Tab-separated table of C-alpha atoms and ligand atoms in Angstrom:
chain	number	residue	atom	x	y	z
A	414	UNK	CA	205.153	283.385	27.003
A	415	UNK	CA	202.325	285.198	26.049
A	416	UNK	CA	201.992	286.652	22.044
A	417	UNK	CA	200.763	289.828	19.959
A	418	UNK	CA	196.986	289.280	20.441
A	419	UNK	CA	195.137	289.172	16.781
A	420	UNK	CA	192.249	291.042	15.304
A	421	UNK	CA	189.988	287.811	15.990
A	422	UNK	CA	190.620	288.202	19.915
A	423	UNK	CA	190.754	292.001	20.114
A	424	UNK	CA	188.348	293.728	22.752
A	425	UNK	CA	187.204	290.288	24.578
A	426	UNK	CA	190.636	288.640	25.718
A	427	UNK	CA	193.364	290.427	27.966
A	428	UNK	CA	196.137	289.715	25.818
A	429	UNK	CA	197.345	287.018	23.181
A	430	UNK	CA	197.448	283.136	23.339
A	431	UNK	CA	200.259	281.246	25.029
A	432	UNK	CA	202.692	280.575	22.080
A	433	UNK	CA	202.138	276.558	21.686
A	434	UNK	CA	198.933	277.192	21.961
A	435	UNK	CA	199.234	279.762	18.757
A	436	UNK	CA	201.416	277.242	17.297
A	437	UNK	CA	199.139	274.330	17.412
A	438	UNK	CA	196.108	276.769	15.419
A	439	UNK	CA	197.909	278.201	13.062
A	440	UNK	CA	196.971	277.515	10.030
A	441	UNK	CA	198.810	280.315	7.668
A	442	UNK	CA	201.688	277.760	7.193
A	443	UNK	CA	199.378	275.412	4.886
A	444	UNK	CA	195.810	277.979	3.641
A	445	UNK	CA	198.481	280.650	2.454
A	446	UNK	CA	197.621	279.196	-0.765
A	447	UNK	CA	194.209	280.317	-0.617
A	448	UNK	CA	195.026	283.834	-1.246
A	449	UNK	CA	194.395	284.062	-4.589
A	450	UNK	CA	190.719	282.926	-3.842
A	451	UNK	CA	190.765	285.097	-0.414
A	452	UNK	CA	191.363	288.102	-2.435
A	453	UNK	CA	189.200	287.490	-5.534
A	454	UNK	CA	186.268	287.458	-2.671
A	455	UNK	CA	186.798	289.722	-0.260
A	456	UNK	CA	186.579	291.888	-3.712
A	457	UNK	CA	183.794	290.739	-4.452
A	458	UNK	CA	182.053	290.974	-1.122
A	459	UNK	CA	183.179	294.537	-1.223
A	460	UNK	CA	181.988	295.328	-4.382
A	461	UNK	CA	178.140	294.076	-2.812
A	462	UNK	CA	179.617	295.923	0.370
A	463	UNK	CA	179.604	299.133	-2.312
A	464	UNK	CA	176.526	298.795	-3.984
A	465	UNK	CA	174.661	298.210	-0.097
A	466	UNK	CA	176.180	301.983	0.400
A	467	UNK	CA	178.281	300.129	3.530
A	468	UNK	CA	181.284	301.359	1.245
A	469	UNK	CA	182.499	304.814	-0.525
A	470	UNK	CA	183.418	304.536	-4.152
A	471	UNK	CA	186.422	305.720	-3.056
A	472	UNK	CA	187.032	302.950	0.017
A	473	UNK	CA	185.918	300.350	-2.901
A	474	UNK	CA	189.108	301.797	-4.800
A	475	UNK	CA	191.464	301.819	-2.253
A	476	UNK	CA	190.318	298.127	-0.996
A	477	UNK	CA	190.676	296.740	-4.168
A	478	UNK	CA	193.992	298.306	-5.478
A	479	UNK	CA	195.042	297.348	-1.647
A	480	UNK	CA	194.598	293.261	-1.863
A	481	UNK	CA	195.809	293.654	-4.836
A	482	UNK	CA	199.093	294.839	-4.455
A	483	UNK	CA	198.888	292.438	-1.316
A	484	UNK	CA	198.134	289.767	-4.181
A	485	UNK	CA	201.259	291.316	-6.035
A	486	UNK	CA	203.359	290.934	-2.695
A	487	UNK	CA	202.428	287.072	-2.739
A	488	UNK	CA	202.868	286.451	-5.877
A	489	UNK	CA	206.254	287.777	-5.800
A	490	UNK	CA	207.379	286.102	-2.970
A	491	UNK	CA	207.472	288.979	-0.277
A	492	UNK	CA	204.374	289.130	1.333
A	493	UNK	CA	205.468	288.423	5.556
A	494	UNK	CA	203.102	285.742	6.473
A	495	UNK	CA	202.628	286.148	10.478
A	496	UNK	CA	202.064	282.953	12.202
A	497	UNK	CA	200.574	284.878	15.461
A	498	UNK	CA	197.669	286.152	12.986
A	499	UNK	CA	196.253	282.230	12.175
A	500	UNK	CA	195.498	282.239	8.740
A	501	UNK	CA	194.979	283.134	5.473
A	502	UNK	CA	191.899	285.653	5.912
A	503	UNK	CA	193.384	287.464	9.337
A	504	UNK	CA	196.774	288.167	7.378
A	505	UNK	CA	195.349	289.742	4.733
A	506	UNK	CA	192.697	291.511	6.002
A	507	UNK	CA	194.998	293.098	8.787
A	508	UNK	CA	197.854	293.903	6.854
A	509	UNK	CA	194.891	295.586	3.958
A	510	UNK	CA	193.703	297.163	7.323
A	511	UNK	CA	197.678	298.416	7.620
A	512	UNK	CA	197.447	300.266	4.249
A	513	UNK	CA	193.985	300.978	4.102
A	514	UNK	CA	191.689	302.272	6.326
A	515	UNK	CA	188.331	301.279	5.245
A	516	UNK	CA	190.220	297.999	5.469
A	517	UNK	CA	187.862	297.659	8.392
A	518	UNK	CA	184.905	297.670	6.907
A	519	UNK	CA	186.134	295.040	5.040
A	520	UNK	CA	184.569	292.042	7.057
A	521	UNK	CA	180.898	293.998	7.984
A	522	UNK	CA	178.281	290.967	7.691
A	523	UNK	CA	180.775	288.153	6.603
A	524	UNK	CA	182.773	285.659	9.434
A	525	UNK	CA	185.471	283.109	8.596
A	526	UNK	CA	183.177	280.141	8.839
A	527	UNK	CA	180.864	281.591	5.608
A	528	UNK	CA	185.015	282.578	4.134
A	529	UNK	CA	186.374	279.616	4.370
A	530	UNK	CA	184.238	277.444	2.990
A	531	UNK	CA	184.128	280.053	-0.478
A	532	UNK	CA	187.572	279.933	-0.222
A	533	UNK	CA	187.355	276.533	-0.370
A	534	UNK	CA	185.237	276.388	-3.393
A	535	UNK	CA	186.926	278.764	-5.183
A	536	UNK	CA	190.030	276.952	-4.632
A	537	UNK	CA	188.933	273.449	-6.041
A	538	UNK	CA	186.274	274.317	-8.456
A	539	UNK	CA	189.854	275.796	-9.590
A	540	UNK	CA	191.147	272.320	-9.110
A	541	UNK	CA	189.108	270.387	-10.719
A	542	UNK	CA	189.280	272.722	-13.832
A	543	UNK	CA	193.658	271.685	-14.145
A	544	UNK	CA	192.934	267.845	-13.277
A	545	UNK	CA	190.587	267.551	-15.525
A	546	UNK	CA	193.081	269.089	-17.936
A	547	UNK	CA	194.954	266.537	-16.858
A	548	UNK	CA	193.034	263.086	-16.831
A	549	UNK	CA	192.650	264.179	-20.645
A	550	UNK	CA	196.289	264.322	-21.757
A	551	UNK	CA	196.903	261.243	-20.063
A	552	UNK	CA	194.138	259.624	-22.094
A	553	UNK	CA	195.559	261.477	-25.059
A	554	UNK	CA	198.968	259.654	-23.516
A	555	UNK	CA	197.172	255.855	-23.483
A	556	UNK	CA	194.820	256.718	-27.009
A	557	UNK	CA	198.696	257.442	-28.893
A	558	UNK	CA	200.188	254.879	-27.139
A	559	UNK	CA	198.111	252.764	-29.011
A	560	UNK	CA	197.565	253.977	-31.929
A	561	UNK	CA	200.815	253.391	-33.310
A	562	UNK	CA	200.612	250.538	-31.945
A	563	UNK	CA	197.981	249.727	-33.279
A	564	UNK	CA	197.756	245.992	-34.711
A	565	UNK	CA	200.405	244.938	-31.989
A	566	UNK	CA	198.869	241.679	-30.000
A	567	UNK	CA	198.715	240.575	-26.866
A	568	UNK	CA	198.246	238.362	-24.061
A	569	UNK	CA	194.863	239.959	-21.972
A	570	UNK	CA	194.631	238.295	-18.416
A	571	UNK	CA	192.946	236.491	-15.665
A	572	UNK	CA	194.056	235.451	-12.512
A	573	UNK	CA	196.706	237.209	-14.164
A	574	UNK	CA	196.947	233.677	-16.666
A	575	UNK	CA	196.972	234.358	-20.208
A	576	UNK	CA	193.525	234.433	-21.429
A	577	UNK	CA	193.078	235.937	-24.748
A	578	UNK	CA	194.727	237.617	-27.428
A	579	UNK	CA	193.680	241.393	-27.266
A	580	UNK	CA	194.575	244.363	-28.876
A	581	UNK	CA	197.464	246.369	-26.833
A	582	UNK	CA	195.632	249.511	-27.665
A	583	UNK	CA	191.907	247.514	-26.149
A	584	UNK	CA	194.146	247.089	-23.279
A	585	UNK	CA	194.657	250.540	-22.910
A	586	UNK	CA	191.712	251.871	-23.939
A	587	UNK	CA	189.816	250.021	-20.707
A	588	UNK	CA	191.914	252.174	-18.583
A	589	UNK	CA	190.830	255.501	-20.950
A	590	UNK	CA	186.758	254.030	-20.346
A	591	UNK	CA	187.755	254.061	-16.341
A	592	UNK	CA	189.407	257.602	-16.791
A	593	UNK	CA	186.119	258.852	-18.355
A	594	UNK	CA	184.106	257.725	-15.453
A	595	UNK	CA	186.368	259.899	-13.728
A	596	UNK	CA	186.469	263.307	-15.172
A	597	UNK	CA	182.530	262.693	-15.046
A	598	UNK	CA	182.296	261.870	-10.989
A	599	UNK	CA	184.765	265.006	-10.962
A	600	UNK	CA	182.346	266.860	-12.844
A	601	UNK	CA	178.996	266.135	-10.874
A	602	UNK	CA	181.066	266.712	-8.285
A	603	UNK	CA	182.370	270.434	-9.443
A	604	UNK	CA	178.384	271.330	-9.495
A	605	UNK	CA	178.007	271.703	-5.663
A	606	UNK	CA	181.544	272.560	-5.027
A	607	UNK	CA	179.887	275.202	-7.627
A	608	UNK	CA	177.388	277.315	-4.630
A	609	UNK	CA	178.495	280.340	-3.148
A	610	UNK	CA	178.274	280.340	0.835
A	611	UNK	CA	178.691	284.085	0.868
A	612	UNK	CA	176.123	285.473	2.941
A	613	UNK	CA	175.911	282.488	5.493
A	614	UNK	CA	177.445	284.658	7.888
A	615	UNK	CA	179.016	283.007	11.119
A	616	UNK	CA	176.147	280.631	11.108
A	617	UNK	CA	173.094	282.746	10.923
A	618	UNK	CA	173.510	285.005	8.099
A	619	UNK	CA	173.368	288.271	8.682
A	620	UNK	CA	171.695	291.309	9.741
A	621	UNK	CA	172.384	293.401	7.322
A	622	UNK	CA	171.074	293.904	3.233
A	623	UNK	CA	173.404	291.623	2.012
A	624	UNK	CA	172.701	290.970	-2.209
A	625	UNK	CA	173.840	286.943	-1.778
A	626	UNK	CA	172.949	287.104	-6.266
A	627	UNK	CA	175.324	289.854	-6.578
A	628	UNK	CA	178.215	287.818	-4.700
A	629	UNK	CA	178.273	284.812	-6.649
A	630	UNK	CA	178.033	286.397	-9.997
A	631	UNK	CA	180.677	288.506	-9.366
A	632	UNK	CA	182.329	285.063	-8.265
A	633	UNK	CA	180.859	283.042	-11.227
A	634	UNK	CA	178.821	280.727	-9.021
A	635	UNK	CA	176.306	279.999	-11.489
A	636	UNK	CA	175.358	276.421	-13.404
A	637	UNK	CA	175.090	275.195	-17.356
A	638	UNK	CA	172.165	277.754	-17.498
A	639	UNK	CA	173.278	280.674	-15.855
A	640	UNK	CA	171.279	280.428	-12.788
A	641	UNK	CA	172.848	281.670	-10.019
A	642	UNK	CA	174.133	279.033	-7.402
A	643	UNK	CA	173.300	279.973	-3.656
A	644	UNK	CA	173.683	277.819	-0.566
A	645	UNK	CA	169.916	278.113	0.946
A	646	UNK	CA	171.017	277.354	4.736
A	647	UNK	CA	173.750	279.580	6.344
A	648	UNK	CA	173.920	276.181	9.273
A	649	UNK	CA	174.697	273.886	7.105
A	650	UNK	CA	176.884	276.252	4.537
A	651	UNK	CA	179.512	276.805	7.517
A	652	UNK	CA	179.304	273.786	8.216
A	653	UNK	CA	179.433	271.086	5.081
A	654	UNK	CA	182.373	269.952	3.647
A	655	UNK	CA	180.182	267.258	1.837
A	656	UNK	CA	181.916	268.559	-1.505
A	657	UNK	CA	185.391	268.089	-0.038
A	658	UNK	CA	184.755	264.339	0.449
A	659	UNK	CA	183.148	263.724	-2.780
A	660	UNK	CA	186.230	265.298	-4.834
A	661	UNK	CA	188.561	263.747	-2.299
A	662	UNK	CA	186.379	259.914	-3.041
A	663	UNK	CA	186.935	261.212	-6.955
A	664	UNK	CA	190.331	261.443	-6.732
A	665	UNK	CA	190.445	258.437	-4.839
A	666	UNK	CA	189.332	256.402	-7.211
A	667	UNK	CA	190.908	258.107	-9.776
A	668	UNK	CA	194.345	257.487	-8.036
A	669	UNK	CA	193.646	253.380	-7.787
A	670	UNK	CA	192.800	253.244	-11.670
A	671	UNK	CA	195.985	255.381	-11.730
A	672	UNK	CA	197.989	252.640	-9.710
A	673	UNK	CA	195.909	249.781	-11.520
A	674	UNK	CA	197.699	250.769	-14.614
A	675	UNK	CA	200.897	251.740	-12.704
A	676	UNK	CA	201.149	247.980	-11.644
A	677	UNK	CA	200.362	246.614	-15.331
A	678	UNK	CA	203.714	248.807	-16.783
A	679	UNK	CA	205.927	247.612	-13.363
A	680	UNK	CA	205.216	244.075	-14.852
A	681	UNK	CA	205.478	245.193	-18.259
A	682	UNK	CA	208.750	246.753	-18.331
A	683	UNK	CA	210.077	243.795	-16.064
A	684	UNK	CA	212.786	241.215	-17.969
A	685	UNK	CA	209.171	238.587	-17.761
A	686	UNK	CA	207.551	240.627	-19.715
A	687	UNK	CA	209.432	242.743	-21.614
A	688	UNK	CA	206.297	243.921	-23.574
A	689	UNK	CA	207.157	247.809	-22.529
A	690	UNK	CA	210.558	249.716	-22.809
A	691	UNK	CA	210.295	253.347	-20.856
A	692	UNK	CA	213.161	256.301	-21.916
A	693	UNK	CA	215.666	256.996	-19.762
A	694	UNK	CA	214.279	260.343	-18.459
A	695	UNK	CA	211.132	258.051	-17.033
A	696	UNK	CA	213.156	255.765	-15.528
A	697	UNK	CA	215.863	255.896	-12.316
A	698	UNK	CA	218.962	254.227	-11.539
A	699	UNK	CA	220.141	252.054	-8.375
A	700	UNK	CA	222.533	253.317	-6.250
A	701	UNK	CA	223.899	249.442	-6.070
A	702	UNK	CA	222.900	247.637	-8.560
A	703	UNK	CA	224.495	248.823	-11.815
A	704	UNK	CA	222.285	247.321	-14.534
A	705	UNK	CA	219.199	248.437	-12.758
A	706	UNK	CA	216.447	251.042	-14.694
A	707	UNK	CA	213.191	251.111	-12.505
A	708	UNK	CA	210.239	252.651	-13.057
A	709	UNK	CA	209.736	254.928	-10.311
A	710	UNK	CA	207.266	256.950	-11.113
A	711	UNK	CA	204.814	254.091	-11.796
A	712	UNK	CA	205.863	252.697	-8.612
A	713	UNK	CA	205.271	256.341	-6.895
A	714	UNK	CA	201.930	256.529	-8.641
A	715	UNK	CA	200.673	253.283	-7.460
A	716	UNK	CA	202.077	254.117	-3.714
A	717	UNK	CA	200.476	257.885	-3.514
A	718	UNK	CA	197.252	256.092	-3.713
A	719	UNK	CA	197.899	254.656	-0.060
A	720	UNK	CA	197.567	258.485	0.708
A	721	UNK	CA	195.105	259.891	-1.392
A	722	UNK	CA	192.191	257.191	-0.045
A	723	UNK	CA	193.272	258.011	3.620
A	724	UNK	CA	192.805	261.044	2.731
A	725	UNK	CA	189.287	260.610	1.746
A	726	UNK	CA	188.838	258.170	5.378
A	727	UNK	CA	190.933	261.834	6.830
A	728	UNK	CA	188.043	263.228	6.161
A	729	UNK	CA	184.783	261.192	7.050
A	730	UNK	CA	186.836	260.746	10.389
A	731	UNK	CA	186.906	264.294	10.808
A	732	UNK	CA	183.387	264.832	10.635
A	733	UNK	CA	181.688	262.423	11.742
A	734	UNK	CA	181.233	263.184	14.854
A	735	UNK	CA	180.826	267.205	14.696
A	736	UNK	CA	177.590	268.666	16.134
A	737	UNK	CA	177.097	271.905	13.777
A	738	UNK	CA	178.260	273.859	12.594
A	739	UNK	CA	181.042	274.971	12.407
A	740	UNK	CA	184.291	273.840	14.829
A	741	UNK	CA	187.547	274.504	14.675
A	742	UNK	CA	188.256	271.224	13.733
A	743	UNK	CA	187.327	271.718	10.054
A	744	UNK	CA	190.786	273.596	10.012
A	745	UNK	CA	192.448	270.209	9.352
A	746	UNK	CA	190.261	269.723	5.775
A	747	UNK	CA	192.779	271.197	4.198
A	748	UNK	CA	195.994	269.024	4.248
A	749	UNK	CA	194.041	267.008	3.480
A	750	UNK	CA	192.275	268.469	0.208
A	751	UNK	CA	195.503	270.258	-0.943
A	752	UNK	CA	197.611	266.779	-0.482
A	753	UNK	CA	195.162	264.768	-2.892
A	754	UNK	CA	194.558	267.924	-5.097
A	755	UNK	CA	198.829	267.885	-5.554
A	756	UNK	CA	198.781	264.321	-5.127
A	757	UNK	CA	196.709	262.907	-8.182
A	758	UNK	CA	197.281	265.492	-10.271
A	759	UNK	CA	201.177	265.590	-10.138
A	760	UNK	CA	200.326	261.474	-10.899
A	761	UNK	CA	197.986	261.923	-13.269
A	762	UNK	CA	200.734	264.122	-15.233
A	763	UNK	CA	203.233	261.963	-14.837
A	764	UNK	CA	202.242	258.983	-15.867
A	765	UNK	CA	200.791	261.346	-19.548
A	766	UNK	CA	204.384	262.130	-19.318
A	767	UNK	CA	206.217	257.704	-19.171
A	768	UNK	CA	203.525	256.760	-21.788
A	769	UNK	CA	205.048	259.678	-24.245
A	770	UNK	CA	208.420	258.465	-23.487
A	771	UNK	CA	207.707	254.387	-23.576
A	772	UNK	CA	207.862	252.290	-26.316
A	773	UNK	CA	206.801	249.276	-27.777
A	774	UNK	CA	208.478	245.924	-27.345
A	775	UNK	CA	206.623	244.543	-30.572
A	776	UNK	CA	208.866	240.687	-30.711
A	777	UNK	CA	208.210	240.218	-26.972
A	778	UNK	CA	204.366	240.829	-27.814
A	779	UNK	CA	203.909	239.032	-30.892
A	780	UNK	CA	205.706	235.543	-29.182
A	781	UNK	CA	203.387	235.595	-26.350
A	782	UNK	CA	200.130	236.766	-28.093
A	783	UNK	CA	201.808	234.272	-30.502
A	784	UNK	CA	200.080	231.418	-27.713
A	785	UNK	CA	197.726	228.924	-29.649
A	786	UNK	CA	196.063	228.575	-25.681
A	787	UNK	CA	194.758	231.724	-25.551
A	788	UNK	CA	192.023	230.658	-28.901
A	789	UNK	CA	191.133	227.338	-27.190
A	790	UNK	CA	188.104	229.624	-26.482
A	791	UNK	CA	188.203	229.819	-29.896
A	792	UNK	CA	188.453	225.867	-31.069
A	793	UNK	CA	185.221	225.504	-28.078
A	794	UNK	CA	183.413	228.583	-29.755
A	795	UNK	CA	183.786	226.543	-33.164
A	796	UNK	CA	181.851	222.966	-31.908
A	797	UNK	CA	179.178	224.763	-30.990
A	798	UNK	CA	179.352	226.738	-34.606
A	799	UNK	CA	179.182	223.163	-35.802
A	800	UNK	CA	176.429	221.580	-33.636
A	801	UNK	CA	177.589	221.217	-30.324
A	802	UNK	CA	176.104	222.266	-26.470
A	803	UNK	CA	178.883	224.480	-25.466
A	804	UNK	CA	179.391	222.378	-22.199
A	805	UNK	CA	180.654	218.984	-23.718
A	806	UNK	CA	182.434	221.439	-26.590
A	807	UNK	CA	183.681	223.390	-23.733
A	808	UNK	CA	185.686	219.509	-22.088
A	809	UNK	CA	186.202	218.212	-25.392
A	810	UNK	CA	188.897	220.842	-26.004
A	811	UNK	CA	189.463	220.502	-21.929
A	812	UNK	CA	190.970	217.213	-22.791
A	813	UNK	CA	192.293	218.623	-26.364
A	814	UNK	CA	194.038	220.460	-23.730
A	815	UNK	CA	196.037	218.219	-21.813
A	816	UNK	CA	196.498	216.088	-24.597
A	817	UNK	CA	198.593	218.948	-26.105
A	818	UNK	CA	200.109	218.903	-22.419
A	819	UNK	CA	200.985	215.436	-22.598
A	820	UNK	CA	202.589	214.912	-26.233
A	821	UNK	CA	203.844	218.111	-25.353
A	822	UNK	CA	202.776	219.952	-28.658
A	823	UNK	CA	201.077	223.826	-29.036
A	824	UNK	CA	197.797	222.934	-29.272
A	825	UNK	CA	198.295	224.143	-33.058
A	826	UNK	CA	200.577	221.382	-34.036
A	827	UNK	CA	198.219	218.758	-33.050
A	828	UNK	CA	196.927	216.974	-36.074
A	829	UNK	CA	193.415	216.433	-37.332
A	830	UNK	CA	193.939	212.935	-35.907
A	831	UNK	CA	195.282	213.269	-33.275
A	832	UNK	CA	191.947	215.379	-33.059
A	833	UNK	CA	189.088	212.876	-33.967
A	834	UNK	CA	190.623	210.548	-31.168
A	835	UNK	CA	188.539	213.052	-28.330
A	836	UNK	CA	185.897	215.000	-30.848
A	837	UNK	CA	184.281	213.538	-33.507
A	838	UNK	CA	183.304	216.689	-34.891
A	839	UNK	CA	186.293	217.756	-35.616
A	840	UNK	CA	187.087	218.924	-38.973
A	841	UNK	CA	189.660	220.227	-41.483
A	842	UNK	CA	188.580	223.151	-40.913
A	843	UNK	CA	189.599	223.190	-36.932
A	844	UNK	CA	193.042	224.161	-37.027
A	845	UNK	CA	192.146	227.304	-38.656
A	846	UNK	CA	191.110	229.022	-35.550
A	847	UNK	CA	194.378	228.933	-34.764
A	848	UNK	CA	194.898	231.837	-36.843
A	849	UNK	CA	195.750	234.844	-35.084
A	850	UNK	CA	194.148	237.283	-37.386
A	851	UNK	CA	191.118	235.433	-38.347
A	852	UNK	CA	190.495	235.243	-34.500
A	853	UNK	CA	190.533	238.591	-34.058
A	854	UNK	CA	188.729	239.531	-37.102
A	855	UNK	CA	186.191	237.439	-35.939
A	856	UNK	CA	185.663	239.419	-32.008
A	857	UNK	CA	183.519	242.382	-33.886
A	858	UNK	CA	180.438	242.416	-31.194
A	859	UNK	CA	180.347	245.843	-28.951
A	860	UNK	CA	183.513	246.887	-26.520
A	861	UNK	CA	184.987	243.395	-28.288
A	862	UNK	CA	188.816	243.516	-29.171
A	863	UNK	CA	187.903	243.347	-32.575
A	864	UNK	CA	190.152	244.643	-35.646
A	865	UNK	CA	187.694	246.530	-36.350
A	866	UNK	CA	185.804	247.467	-33.396
A	867	UNK	CA	189.434	248.459	-32.100
A	868	UNK	CA	190.024	250.930	-34.378
A	869	UNK	CA	187.004	252.012	-34.608
A	870	UNK	CA	187.462	253.276	-30.488
A	871	UNK	CA	190.412	254.165	-31.273
A	872	UNK	CA	188.607	257.038	-33.489
A	873	UNK	CA	186.042	257.511	-31.465
A	874	UNK	CA	188.232	258.777	-28.728
A	875	UNK	CA	190.766	260.423	-30.904
A	876	UNK	CA	188.173	262.155	-32.064
A	877	UNK	CA	186.778	263.233	-28.388
A	878	UNK	CA	189.550	263.875	-27.031
A	879	UNK	CA	190.522	266.460	-29.488
B	566	LIG	N1	191.443	278.621	9.967
B	566	LIG	C1	190.043	278.664	9.932
B	566	LIG	C2	190.256	276.812	9.387
B	566	LIG	O1	190.619	277.026	8.483
B	566	LIG	C3	189.408	279.517	9.115
B	566	LIG	C4	187.578	279.462	9.629
B	566	LIG	C5	188.337	280.158	11.192
B	566	LIG	N2	186.921	280.490	12.019
B	566	LIG	C6	186.460	281.249	13.366
B	566	LIG	N3	185.584	280.712	14.162
B	566	LIG	N4	187.858	280.669	14.318
B	566	LIG	O2	188.982	276.859	9.798
């Protein structure tokens, strides 16, 4: 069975494509969501066409009004998308032309190849802005949780083994730093997204005197200094999807960071750690075990990282063998990009909401942080201050730890006499290193989890994120 012939086939073809061909090639089922940007681009293009005399004033006004009306119908869910018209571009243009005769002039000097490149750039530009807002929200949630529990200490871990004490806030701020670099990467990517490809035509520009700068200005393709940003090679412009790969890569790293945070949350909420409690509304239950309260938001944020990383691989693979210039393969970029943007945005927002509804179990944190073994390194530093080289000091403290294990005593319960059986350098003040409060006050290097330093970092982030 053949289908109705879309505009792209009129003239050259004897009829529409076979039904399964139409179904295989359509993109309207997913690219409809570009409608807002498609209309925005068309209005800018039409405005320029009027300036160069292709459209009369009344034609431009009819086109603009027609597109606005279509936009309103789409927004209200009243527009009828037609799969036989392939994609969002043809659907909107065909409907416009049905209503406004001048619609037939809208595609002057334009191809769907530069049109789709434009739409994707406009769409992604907005998407990056939204995402940056969500990331700032997650950063704020982390800072708030740190501030509310500014005095809470927990063990820091390496190899998932207790290592040294840190303020909980320090641990949370580590994620704030990662997220900040994610923002920088996204913002950097934004500068290359923010370049106007319209006027590149199908591959080779146009013989008509189009005003590319004007269209770019209307669509706000300008850099921080107000300089108009235009693609400089028509072939590159219609086949370039680097900007999507960059976004997908930055988003994949963001997803990985969120996944690591999720993993910490999942550990901390377990009975074994018991450092945090997530409010009921942000957890789920088990269909079988009545006692369960599961951290599903964190688990899904961790799990969804897989598809975000996969989308990056899909996009890279999609591009790797493509000859110049536009190839229909490129239609496959959309679902991958949409999925990445939707997924990281939702994960970022939900993780922030979950953290805003998370309480710290101070008792469990204090119990874990009071493990004196966490300060074994401080004892070695004590010996260094007394003049011993670090390597022998490390060895001596190792022997002290072994003795504590053998005698079944916590490190800070050993007597001075016991310490001195291992090292004569130990003095009366040696056991003082196990005072957690003074131990934390001493960690005052830039970036260290010292009392003052963490307070400064919290204040810096609070200000930066306000
Ligand atoms: N739906 C197409 C895409 O997403 C639009 C461009 C079609 N261009 C073409 N020459 N068939 O790539």
